[in-house]
Short mmCIF file of C-alpha atoms and ligand atoms in Angstrom, two decimals:
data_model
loop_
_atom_site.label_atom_id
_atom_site.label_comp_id
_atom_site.label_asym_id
_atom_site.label_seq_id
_atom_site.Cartn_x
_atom_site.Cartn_y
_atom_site.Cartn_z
CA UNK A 1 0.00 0.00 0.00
CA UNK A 2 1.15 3.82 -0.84
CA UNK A 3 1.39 5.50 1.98
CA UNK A 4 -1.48 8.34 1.70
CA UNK A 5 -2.80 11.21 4.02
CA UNK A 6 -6.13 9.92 5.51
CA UNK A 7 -6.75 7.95 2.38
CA UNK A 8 -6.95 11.52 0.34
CA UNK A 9 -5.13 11.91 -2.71
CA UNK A 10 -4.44 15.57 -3.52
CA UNK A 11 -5.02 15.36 -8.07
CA UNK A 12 -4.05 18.14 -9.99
CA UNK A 13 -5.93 17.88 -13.77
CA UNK A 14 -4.05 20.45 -15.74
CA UNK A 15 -5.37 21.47 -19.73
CA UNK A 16 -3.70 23.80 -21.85
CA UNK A 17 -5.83 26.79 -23.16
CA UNK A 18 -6.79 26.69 -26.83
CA UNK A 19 -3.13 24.16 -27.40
CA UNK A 20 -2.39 24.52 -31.07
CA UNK A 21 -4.07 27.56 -31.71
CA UNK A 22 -2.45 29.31 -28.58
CA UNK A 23 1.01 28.19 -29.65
CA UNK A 24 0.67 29.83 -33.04
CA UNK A 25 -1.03 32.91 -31.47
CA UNK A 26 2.71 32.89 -29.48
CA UNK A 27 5.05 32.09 -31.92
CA UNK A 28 3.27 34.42 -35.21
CA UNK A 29 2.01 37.87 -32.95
CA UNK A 30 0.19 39.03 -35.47
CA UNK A 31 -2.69 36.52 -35.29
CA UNK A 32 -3.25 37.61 -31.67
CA UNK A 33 -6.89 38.54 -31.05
CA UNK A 34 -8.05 37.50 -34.30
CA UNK A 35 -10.37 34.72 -35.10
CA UNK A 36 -7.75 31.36 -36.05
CA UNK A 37 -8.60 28.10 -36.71
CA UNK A 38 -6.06 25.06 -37.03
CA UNK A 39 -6.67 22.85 -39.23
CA UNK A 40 -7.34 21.82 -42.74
CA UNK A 41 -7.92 25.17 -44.79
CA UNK A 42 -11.21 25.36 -46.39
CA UNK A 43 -10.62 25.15 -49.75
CA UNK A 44 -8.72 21.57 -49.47
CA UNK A 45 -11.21 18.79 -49.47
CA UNK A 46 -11.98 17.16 -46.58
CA UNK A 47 -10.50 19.36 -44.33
CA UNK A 48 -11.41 19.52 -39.72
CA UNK A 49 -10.69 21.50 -37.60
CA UNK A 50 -8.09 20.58 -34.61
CA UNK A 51 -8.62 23.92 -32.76
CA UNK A 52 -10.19 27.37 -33.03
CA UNK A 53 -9.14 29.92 -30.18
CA UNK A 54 -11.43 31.85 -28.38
CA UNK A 55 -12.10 34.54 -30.46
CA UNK A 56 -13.32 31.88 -33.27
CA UNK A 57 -15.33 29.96 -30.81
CA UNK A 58 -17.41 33.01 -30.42
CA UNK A 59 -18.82 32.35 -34.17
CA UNK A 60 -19.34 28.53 -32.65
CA UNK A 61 -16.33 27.09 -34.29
CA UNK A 62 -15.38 23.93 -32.09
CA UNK A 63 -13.04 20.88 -32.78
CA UNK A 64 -13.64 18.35 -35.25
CA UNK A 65 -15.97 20.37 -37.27
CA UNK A 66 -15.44 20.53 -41.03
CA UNK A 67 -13.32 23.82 -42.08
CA UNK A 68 -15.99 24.62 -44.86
CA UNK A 69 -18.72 24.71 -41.80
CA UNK A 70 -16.27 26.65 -39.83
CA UNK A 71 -15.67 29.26 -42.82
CA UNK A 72 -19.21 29.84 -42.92
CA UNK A 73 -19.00 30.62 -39.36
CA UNK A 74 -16.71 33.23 -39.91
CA UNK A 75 -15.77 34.18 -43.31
CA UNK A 76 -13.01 36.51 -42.06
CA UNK A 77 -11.18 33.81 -39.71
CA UNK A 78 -7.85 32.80 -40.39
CA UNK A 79 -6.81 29.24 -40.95
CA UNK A 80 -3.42 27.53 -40.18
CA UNK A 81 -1.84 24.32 -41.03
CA UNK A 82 -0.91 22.46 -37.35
CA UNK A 83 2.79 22.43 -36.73
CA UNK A 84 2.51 19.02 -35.02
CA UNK A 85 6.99 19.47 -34.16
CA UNK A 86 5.89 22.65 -31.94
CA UNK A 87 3.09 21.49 -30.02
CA UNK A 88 4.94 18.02 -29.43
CA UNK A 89 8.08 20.51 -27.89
CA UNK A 90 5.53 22.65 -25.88
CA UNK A 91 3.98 19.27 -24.80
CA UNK A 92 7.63 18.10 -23.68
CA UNK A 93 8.21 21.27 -22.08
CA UNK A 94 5.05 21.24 -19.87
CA UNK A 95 5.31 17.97 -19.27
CA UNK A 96 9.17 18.45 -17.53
CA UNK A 97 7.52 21.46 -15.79
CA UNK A 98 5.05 18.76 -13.80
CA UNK A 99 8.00 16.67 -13.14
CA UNK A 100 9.54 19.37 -10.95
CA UNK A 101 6.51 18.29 -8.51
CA UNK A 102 5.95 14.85 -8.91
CA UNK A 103 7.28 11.87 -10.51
CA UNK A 104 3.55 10.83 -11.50
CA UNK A 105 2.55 12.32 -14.03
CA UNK A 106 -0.46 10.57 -15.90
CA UNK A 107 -0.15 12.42 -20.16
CA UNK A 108 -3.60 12.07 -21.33
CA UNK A 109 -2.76 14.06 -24.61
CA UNK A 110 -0.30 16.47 -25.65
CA UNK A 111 -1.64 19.18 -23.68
CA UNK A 112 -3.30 17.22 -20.49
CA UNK A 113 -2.10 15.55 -18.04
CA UNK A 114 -3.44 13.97 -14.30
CA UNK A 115 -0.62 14.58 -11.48
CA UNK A 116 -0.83 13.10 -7.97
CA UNK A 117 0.71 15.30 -5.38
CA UNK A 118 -0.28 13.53 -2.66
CA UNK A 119 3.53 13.89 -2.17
CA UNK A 120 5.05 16.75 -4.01
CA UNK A 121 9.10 16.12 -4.40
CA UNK A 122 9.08 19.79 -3.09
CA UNK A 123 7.13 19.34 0.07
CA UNK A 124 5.10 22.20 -0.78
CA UNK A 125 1.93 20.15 0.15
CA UNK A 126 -0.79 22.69 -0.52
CA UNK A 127 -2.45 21.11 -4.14
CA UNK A 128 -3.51 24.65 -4.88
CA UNK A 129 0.08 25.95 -4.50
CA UNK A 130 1.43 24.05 -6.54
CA UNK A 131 -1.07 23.92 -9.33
CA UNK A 132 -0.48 28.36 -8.88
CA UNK A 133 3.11 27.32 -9.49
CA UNK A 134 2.46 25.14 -12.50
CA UNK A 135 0.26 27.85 -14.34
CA UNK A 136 2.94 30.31 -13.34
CA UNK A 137 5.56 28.72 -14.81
CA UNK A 138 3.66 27.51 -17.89
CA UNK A 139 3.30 31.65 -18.29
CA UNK A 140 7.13 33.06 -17.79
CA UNK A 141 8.91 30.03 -19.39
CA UNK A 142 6.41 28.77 -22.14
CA UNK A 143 4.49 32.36 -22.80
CA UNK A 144 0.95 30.18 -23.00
CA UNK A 145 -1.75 29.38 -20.64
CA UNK A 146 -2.94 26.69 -18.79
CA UNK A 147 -6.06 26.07 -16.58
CA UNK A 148 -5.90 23.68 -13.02
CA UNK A 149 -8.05 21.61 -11.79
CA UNK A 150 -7.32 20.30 -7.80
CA UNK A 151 -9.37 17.69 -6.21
CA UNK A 152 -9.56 14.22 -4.58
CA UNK A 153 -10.03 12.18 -7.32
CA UNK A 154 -8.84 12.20 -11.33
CA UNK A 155 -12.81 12.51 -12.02
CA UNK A 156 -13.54 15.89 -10.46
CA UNK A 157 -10.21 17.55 -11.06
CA UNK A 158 -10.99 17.22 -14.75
CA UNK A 159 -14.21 18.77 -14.70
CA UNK A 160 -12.67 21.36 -12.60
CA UNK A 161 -10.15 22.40 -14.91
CA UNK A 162 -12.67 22.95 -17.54
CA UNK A 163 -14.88 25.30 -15.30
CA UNK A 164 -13.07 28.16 -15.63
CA UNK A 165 -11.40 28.28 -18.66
CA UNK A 166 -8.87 29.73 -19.99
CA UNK A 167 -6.10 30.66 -17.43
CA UNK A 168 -8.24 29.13 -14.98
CA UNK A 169 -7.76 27.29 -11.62
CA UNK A 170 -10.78 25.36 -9.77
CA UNK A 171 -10.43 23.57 -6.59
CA UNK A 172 -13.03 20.57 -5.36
CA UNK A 173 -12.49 19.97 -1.84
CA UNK A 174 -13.66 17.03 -0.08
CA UNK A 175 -16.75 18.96 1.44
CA UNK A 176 -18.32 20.11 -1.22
CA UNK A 177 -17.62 17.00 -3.83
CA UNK A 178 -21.15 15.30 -3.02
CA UNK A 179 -22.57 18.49 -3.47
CA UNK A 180 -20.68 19.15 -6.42
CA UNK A 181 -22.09 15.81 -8.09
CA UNK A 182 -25.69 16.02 -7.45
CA UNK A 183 -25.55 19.13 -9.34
CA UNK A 184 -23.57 17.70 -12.38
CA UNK A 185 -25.50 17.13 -15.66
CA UNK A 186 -25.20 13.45 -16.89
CA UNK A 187 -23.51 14.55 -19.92
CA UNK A 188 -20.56 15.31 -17.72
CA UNK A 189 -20.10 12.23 -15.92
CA UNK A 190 -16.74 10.03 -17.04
CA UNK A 191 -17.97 7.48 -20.13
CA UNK A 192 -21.49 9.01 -20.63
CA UNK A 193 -21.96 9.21 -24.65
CA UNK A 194 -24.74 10.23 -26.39
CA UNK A 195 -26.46 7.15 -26.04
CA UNK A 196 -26.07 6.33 -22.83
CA UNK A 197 -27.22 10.28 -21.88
CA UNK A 198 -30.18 9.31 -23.66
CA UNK A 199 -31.03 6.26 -21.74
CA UNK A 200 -30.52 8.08 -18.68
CA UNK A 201 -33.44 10.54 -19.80
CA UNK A 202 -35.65 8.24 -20.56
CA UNK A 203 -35.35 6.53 -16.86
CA UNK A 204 -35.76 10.51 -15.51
CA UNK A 205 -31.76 10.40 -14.75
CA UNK A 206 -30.63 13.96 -15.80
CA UNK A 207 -28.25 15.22 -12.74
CA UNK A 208 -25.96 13.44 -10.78
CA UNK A 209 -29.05 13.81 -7.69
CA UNK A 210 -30.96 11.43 -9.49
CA UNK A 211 -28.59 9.11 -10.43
CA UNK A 212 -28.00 9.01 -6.40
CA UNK A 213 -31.43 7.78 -6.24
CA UNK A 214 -30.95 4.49 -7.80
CA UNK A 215 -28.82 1.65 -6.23
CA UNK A 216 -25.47 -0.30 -7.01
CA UNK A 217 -27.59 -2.79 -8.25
CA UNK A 218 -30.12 -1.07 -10.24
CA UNK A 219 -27.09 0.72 -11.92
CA UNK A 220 -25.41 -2.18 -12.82
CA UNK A 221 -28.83 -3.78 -14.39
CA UNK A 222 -29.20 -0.79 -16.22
CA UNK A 223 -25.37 0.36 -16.96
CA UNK A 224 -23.32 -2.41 -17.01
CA UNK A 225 -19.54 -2.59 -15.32
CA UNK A 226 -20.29 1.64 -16.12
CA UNK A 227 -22.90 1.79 -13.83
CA UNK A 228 -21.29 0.46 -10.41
CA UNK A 229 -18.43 3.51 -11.90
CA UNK A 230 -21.45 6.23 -11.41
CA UNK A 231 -23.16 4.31 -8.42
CA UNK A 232 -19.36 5.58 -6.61
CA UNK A 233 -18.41 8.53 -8.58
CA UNK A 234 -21.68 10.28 -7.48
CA UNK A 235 -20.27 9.91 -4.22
CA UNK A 236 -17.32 11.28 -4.93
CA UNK A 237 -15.09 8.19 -5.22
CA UNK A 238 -13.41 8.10 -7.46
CA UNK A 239 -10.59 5.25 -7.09
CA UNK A 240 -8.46 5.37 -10.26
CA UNK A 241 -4.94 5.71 -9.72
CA UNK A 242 -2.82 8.53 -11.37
CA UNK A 243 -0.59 5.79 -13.79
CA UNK A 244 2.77 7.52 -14.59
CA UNK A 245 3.94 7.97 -17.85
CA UNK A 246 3.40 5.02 -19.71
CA UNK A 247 6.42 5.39 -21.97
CA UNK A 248 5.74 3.86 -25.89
CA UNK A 249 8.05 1.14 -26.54
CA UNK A 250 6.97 0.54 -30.38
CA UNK A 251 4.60 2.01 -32.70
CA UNK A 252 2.62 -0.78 -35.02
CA UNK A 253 0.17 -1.52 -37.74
CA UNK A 254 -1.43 -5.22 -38.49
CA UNK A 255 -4.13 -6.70 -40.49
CA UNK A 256 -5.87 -10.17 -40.36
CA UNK A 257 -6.71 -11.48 -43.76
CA UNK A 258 -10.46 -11.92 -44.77
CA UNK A 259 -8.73 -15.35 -45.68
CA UNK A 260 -5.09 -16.58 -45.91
CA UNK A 261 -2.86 -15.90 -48.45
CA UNK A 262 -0.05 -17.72 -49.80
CA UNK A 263 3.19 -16.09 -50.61
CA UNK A 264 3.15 -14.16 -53.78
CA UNK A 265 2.02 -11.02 -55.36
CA UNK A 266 -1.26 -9.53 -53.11
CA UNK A 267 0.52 -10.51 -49.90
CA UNK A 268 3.98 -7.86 -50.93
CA UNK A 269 0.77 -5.35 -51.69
CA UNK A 270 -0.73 -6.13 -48.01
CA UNK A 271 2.97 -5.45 -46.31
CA UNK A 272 3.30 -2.19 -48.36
CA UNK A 273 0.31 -0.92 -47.22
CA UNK A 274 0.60 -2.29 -43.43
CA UNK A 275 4.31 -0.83 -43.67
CA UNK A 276 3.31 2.23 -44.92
CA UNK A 277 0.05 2.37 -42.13
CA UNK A 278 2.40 1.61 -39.09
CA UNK A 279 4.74 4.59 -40.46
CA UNK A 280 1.83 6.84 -40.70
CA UNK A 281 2.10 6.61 -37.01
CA UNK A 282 5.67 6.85 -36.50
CA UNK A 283 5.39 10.37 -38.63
CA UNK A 284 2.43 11.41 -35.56
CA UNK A 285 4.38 10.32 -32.84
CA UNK A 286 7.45 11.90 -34.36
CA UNK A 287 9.25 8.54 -32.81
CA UNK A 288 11.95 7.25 -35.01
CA UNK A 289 13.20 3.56 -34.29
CA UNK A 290 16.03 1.74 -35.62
CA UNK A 291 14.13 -1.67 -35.14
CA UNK A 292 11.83 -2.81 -37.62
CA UNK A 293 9.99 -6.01 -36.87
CA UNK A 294 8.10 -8.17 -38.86
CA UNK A 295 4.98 -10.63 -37.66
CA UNK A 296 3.78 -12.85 -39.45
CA UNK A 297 0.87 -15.16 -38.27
CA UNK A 298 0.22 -18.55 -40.65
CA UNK A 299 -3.06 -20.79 -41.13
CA UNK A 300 -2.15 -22.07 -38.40
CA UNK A 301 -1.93 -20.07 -35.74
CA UNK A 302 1.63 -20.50 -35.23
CA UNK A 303 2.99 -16.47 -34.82
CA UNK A 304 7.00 -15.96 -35.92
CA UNK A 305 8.51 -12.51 -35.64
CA UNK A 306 12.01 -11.44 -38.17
CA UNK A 307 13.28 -8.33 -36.69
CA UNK A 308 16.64 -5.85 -37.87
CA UNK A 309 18.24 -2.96 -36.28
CA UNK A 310 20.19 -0.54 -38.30
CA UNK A 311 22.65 2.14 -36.16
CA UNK A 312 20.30 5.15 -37.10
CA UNK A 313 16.86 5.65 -36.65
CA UNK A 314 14.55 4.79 -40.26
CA UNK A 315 12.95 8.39 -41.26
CA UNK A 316 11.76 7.59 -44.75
CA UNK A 317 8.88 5.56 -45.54
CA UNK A 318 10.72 3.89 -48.67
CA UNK A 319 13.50 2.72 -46.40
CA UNK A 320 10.75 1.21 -44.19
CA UNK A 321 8.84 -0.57 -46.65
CA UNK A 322 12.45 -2.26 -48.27
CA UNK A 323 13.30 -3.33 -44.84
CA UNK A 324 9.83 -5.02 -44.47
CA UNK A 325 9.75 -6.72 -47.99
CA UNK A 326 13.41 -8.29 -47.51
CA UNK A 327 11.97 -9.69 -44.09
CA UNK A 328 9.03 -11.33 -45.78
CA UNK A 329 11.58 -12.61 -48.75
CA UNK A 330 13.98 -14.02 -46.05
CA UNK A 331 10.81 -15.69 -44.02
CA UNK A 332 10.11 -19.49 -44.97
CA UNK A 333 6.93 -19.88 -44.73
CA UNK A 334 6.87 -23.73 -44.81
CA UNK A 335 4.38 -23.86 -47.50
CA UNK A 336 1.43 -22.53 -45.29
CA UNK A 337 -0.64 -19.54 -46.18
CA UNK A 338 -0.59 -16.42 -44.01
CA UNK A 339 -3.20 -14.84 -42.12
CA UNK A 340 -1.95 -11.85 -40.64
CA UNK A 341 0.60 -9.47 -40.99
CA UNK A 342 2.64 -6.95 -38.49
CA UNK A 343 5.16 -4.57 -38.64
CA UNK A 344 6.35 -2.45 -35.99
CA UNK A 345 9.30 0.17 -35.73
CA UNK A 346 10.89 -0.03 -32.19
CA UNK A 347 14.16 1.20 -29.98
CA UNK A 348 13.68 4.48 -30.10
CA UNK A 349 16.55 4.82 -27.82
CA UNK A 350 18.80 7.65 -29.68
CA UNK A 351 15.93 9.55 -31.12
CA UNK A 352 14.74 10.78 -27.60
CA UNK A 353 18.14 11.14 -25.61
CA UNK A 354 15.92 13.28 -22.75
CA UNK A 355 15.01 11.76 -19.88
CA UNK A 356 11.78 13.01 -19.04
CA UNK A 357 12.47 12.38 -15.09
CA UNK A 358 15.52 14.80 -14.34
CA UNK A 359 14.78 17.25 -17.23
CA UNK A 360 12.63 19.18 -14.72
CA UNK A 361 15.34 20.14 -12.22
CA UNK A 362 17.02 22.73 -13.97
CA UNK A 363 15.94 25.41 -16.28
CA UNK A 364 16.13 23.53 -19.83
CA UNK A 365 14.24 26.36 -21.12
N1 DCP B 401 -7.49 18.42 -31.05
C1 DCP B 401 -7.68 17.92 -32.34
N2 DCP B 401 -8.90 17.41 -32.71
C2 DCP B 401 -9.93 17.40 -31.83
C3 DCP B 401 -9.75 17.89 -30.52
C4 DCP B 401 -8.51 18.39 -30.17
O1 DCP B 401 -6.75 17.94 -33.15
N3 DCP B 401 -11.11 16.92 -32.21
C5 DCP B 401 -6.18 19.00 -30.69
C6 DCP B 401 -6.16 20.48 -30.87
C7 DCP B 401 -6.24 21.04 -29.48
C8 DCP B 401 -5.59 19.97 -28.65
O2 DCP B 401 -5.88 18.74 -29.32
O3 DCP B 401 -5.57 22.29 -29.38
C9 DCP B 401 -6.10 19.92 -27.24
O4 DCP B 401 -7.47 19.62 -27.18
P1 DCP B 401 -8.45 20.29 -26.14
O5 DCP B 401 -9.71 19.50 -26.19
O6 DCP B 401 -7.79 20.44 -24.82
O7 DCP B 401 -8.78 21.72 -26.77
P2 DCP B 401 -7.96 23.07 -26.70
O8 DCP B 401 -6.75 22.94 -25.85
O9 DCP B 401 -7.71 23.54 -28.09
O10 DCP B 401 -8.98 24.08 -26.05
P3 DCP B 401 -9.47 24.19 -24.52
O11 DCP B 401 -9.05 25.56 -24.07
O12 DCP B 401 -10.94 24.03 -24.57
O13 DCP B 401 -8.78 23.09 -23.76
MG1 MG B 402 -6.84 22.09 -23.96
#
């Protein structure tokens, strides 16, 4: 057991303001205070939008609506590609900044992150202190804003940090968290969809209040494994532990044939495409390995991996996908047909020489 105070874990939920859009509000001045949008530009087909900033949310431009629909919105806004290298450097940046605190340090996304300071390394032990140093120091190193939530549990520090947005900072203490809940709309509550919101209605569930009503059991009939998760969160329990950085150790693609293939022609098509998948993602995570592995799953089950490491990270997609078609030539495949195919890029080792856990204790930045 972790040694705790009383059983109460101090939670710090902490949410960059407007992320991509604030960074390029920083780093270009002249789009300050006007109406931005990241994202796919209008004119390209197909185009979303990642992020508007506050000035374009006032037209009702949100996340993940279509730039065209956005445009409409507001004809005069200005739209800019993401710079996915910058916000992955702020997101590093912040990210050291919690480690100053504590060593766990839950990443959600690139701009969000849970931290349990039940024990802060500094033995400041006020949750709301530090959380005011956090914010402070996202401001005077980074130039950008964040907002805080502090509370008991992961669940109400996250809707705390979105109450007062931006530059905002929201405590839930223990005494009013019941309180808190009853009030809460469904919508809010961890896991509730659409659908599920709409079952709720239709059984007269539309605040956390009346969700306190019903029982564990009556919950779980209704809810599933989600329901005994409301039956305690409405209580304010909230029991999920802050996990520290789960670090990615490879980045993959796969595919399981509609039916097996023998070696030959449409299988090399399959492995370009799963290569070319799998390094879709390496391009995102911006994670270069110099392992590339190979899976390959026959007709009968049986699963063998070929794997090679070269002494510099693969950046190019063509170098990727000649690697991955010399492992299938090598691989005897004993006459049976294949059913799936993996690749995965791995040992990231010299591509991220930082380590995240002693990068916070002196000024990097
Ligand atoms: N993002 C995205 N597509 C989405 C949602 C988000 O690409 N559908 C990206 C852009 C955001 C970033 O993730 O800047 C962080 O997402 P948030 O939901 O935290 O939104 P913002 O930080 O932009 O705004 P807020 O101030 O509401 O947190
Ligand atoms: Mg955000």
């Amino acid at each position: 057991m972790k040694a705790e105070h009383n059983g109460m874990r101090k939670i710090i939920h902490i949410d960059m303001d407007a992320f991509y859009a604030a960074v390029e509000e920083r780093d270009f001045p002249e789009l300050k205070g006007k109406p931005l949008v990241v994202g796919g530009l209008p004119e390209g087909r197909g185009g979303v939008v990642a992020t508007a900033n506050y000035e374009a949310r006032k037209f009702g431009i949100r996340s993940a609506m279509s730039s065209k629909q956005a445009q409409k919105l507001c004809p005069y806004a200005i739209f800019v590609r993401p710079r996915f290298a910058a916000y992955k450097e702020v997101s590093q940046k912040i990210r050291a900044i919690f480690y100053r605190y504590t060593d766990l340090v839950e990443p959600l996304s690139l701009d969000e992150a849970y931290l349990d300071v039940t024990e802060d390394k500094l033995g400041i032990g006020s949750a709301i202190a530090i959380a005011q140093q956090i914010k402070q120091a996202i401001k005077d190193e980074l130039n950008l804003t964040a907002s805080a939530g502090v509370s008991i549990n992961k669940f109400t520090a996250k809707i705390a940090s979105d109450m007062n947005k931006p530059d905002g900072l929201t405590f839930i203490g223990p005494s009013k968290i019941e309180r808190f809940m009853e009030k809460l709309p469904v919508e809010k509550f961890f896991g509730v969809g659409k659908v599920t919101a709409d079952k709720m209605k239709k059984q007269a569930i539309h605040t956390g209040k009346d969700l306190k009503k019903l029982s564990e059991q009556r919950l779980t009939q209704l809810f599933g494994k989600s329901g005994k998760f409301f039956y305690h969160i409405v209580r304010g329990i909230d029991r999920r532990e802050v996990q520290p950085n789960q670090e990615i150790k490879s980045i993959s693609s796969e595919d399981t044939f509609t039916y097996d293939l023998a070696k030959g022609e449409e299988l090399n098509d399959w492995l370009m495409h799963i290569t070319k998948a799998a390094f879709k993602r390496v391009l995102h995570y911006e994670m270069y390995g110099r392992t590339i592995t190979l899976k390959v799953k026959f007709e009968d089950f049986k699963i063998i991996t070929r794997s090679i490491s070269f002494p510099n990270p693969i950046k190019e997609v063509e170098e990727a996908l000649e690697v991955t078609e010399m492992l299938l030539s090598q691989t005897d495949f004993l006459d049976k047909k294949v059913r799936l195919l993996g690749v995965s890029f791995s040992n990231f080792g010299e591509a991220k020489p930082r380590n995240p856990t002693n990068a916070g204790q002196s000024k990097l930045f």
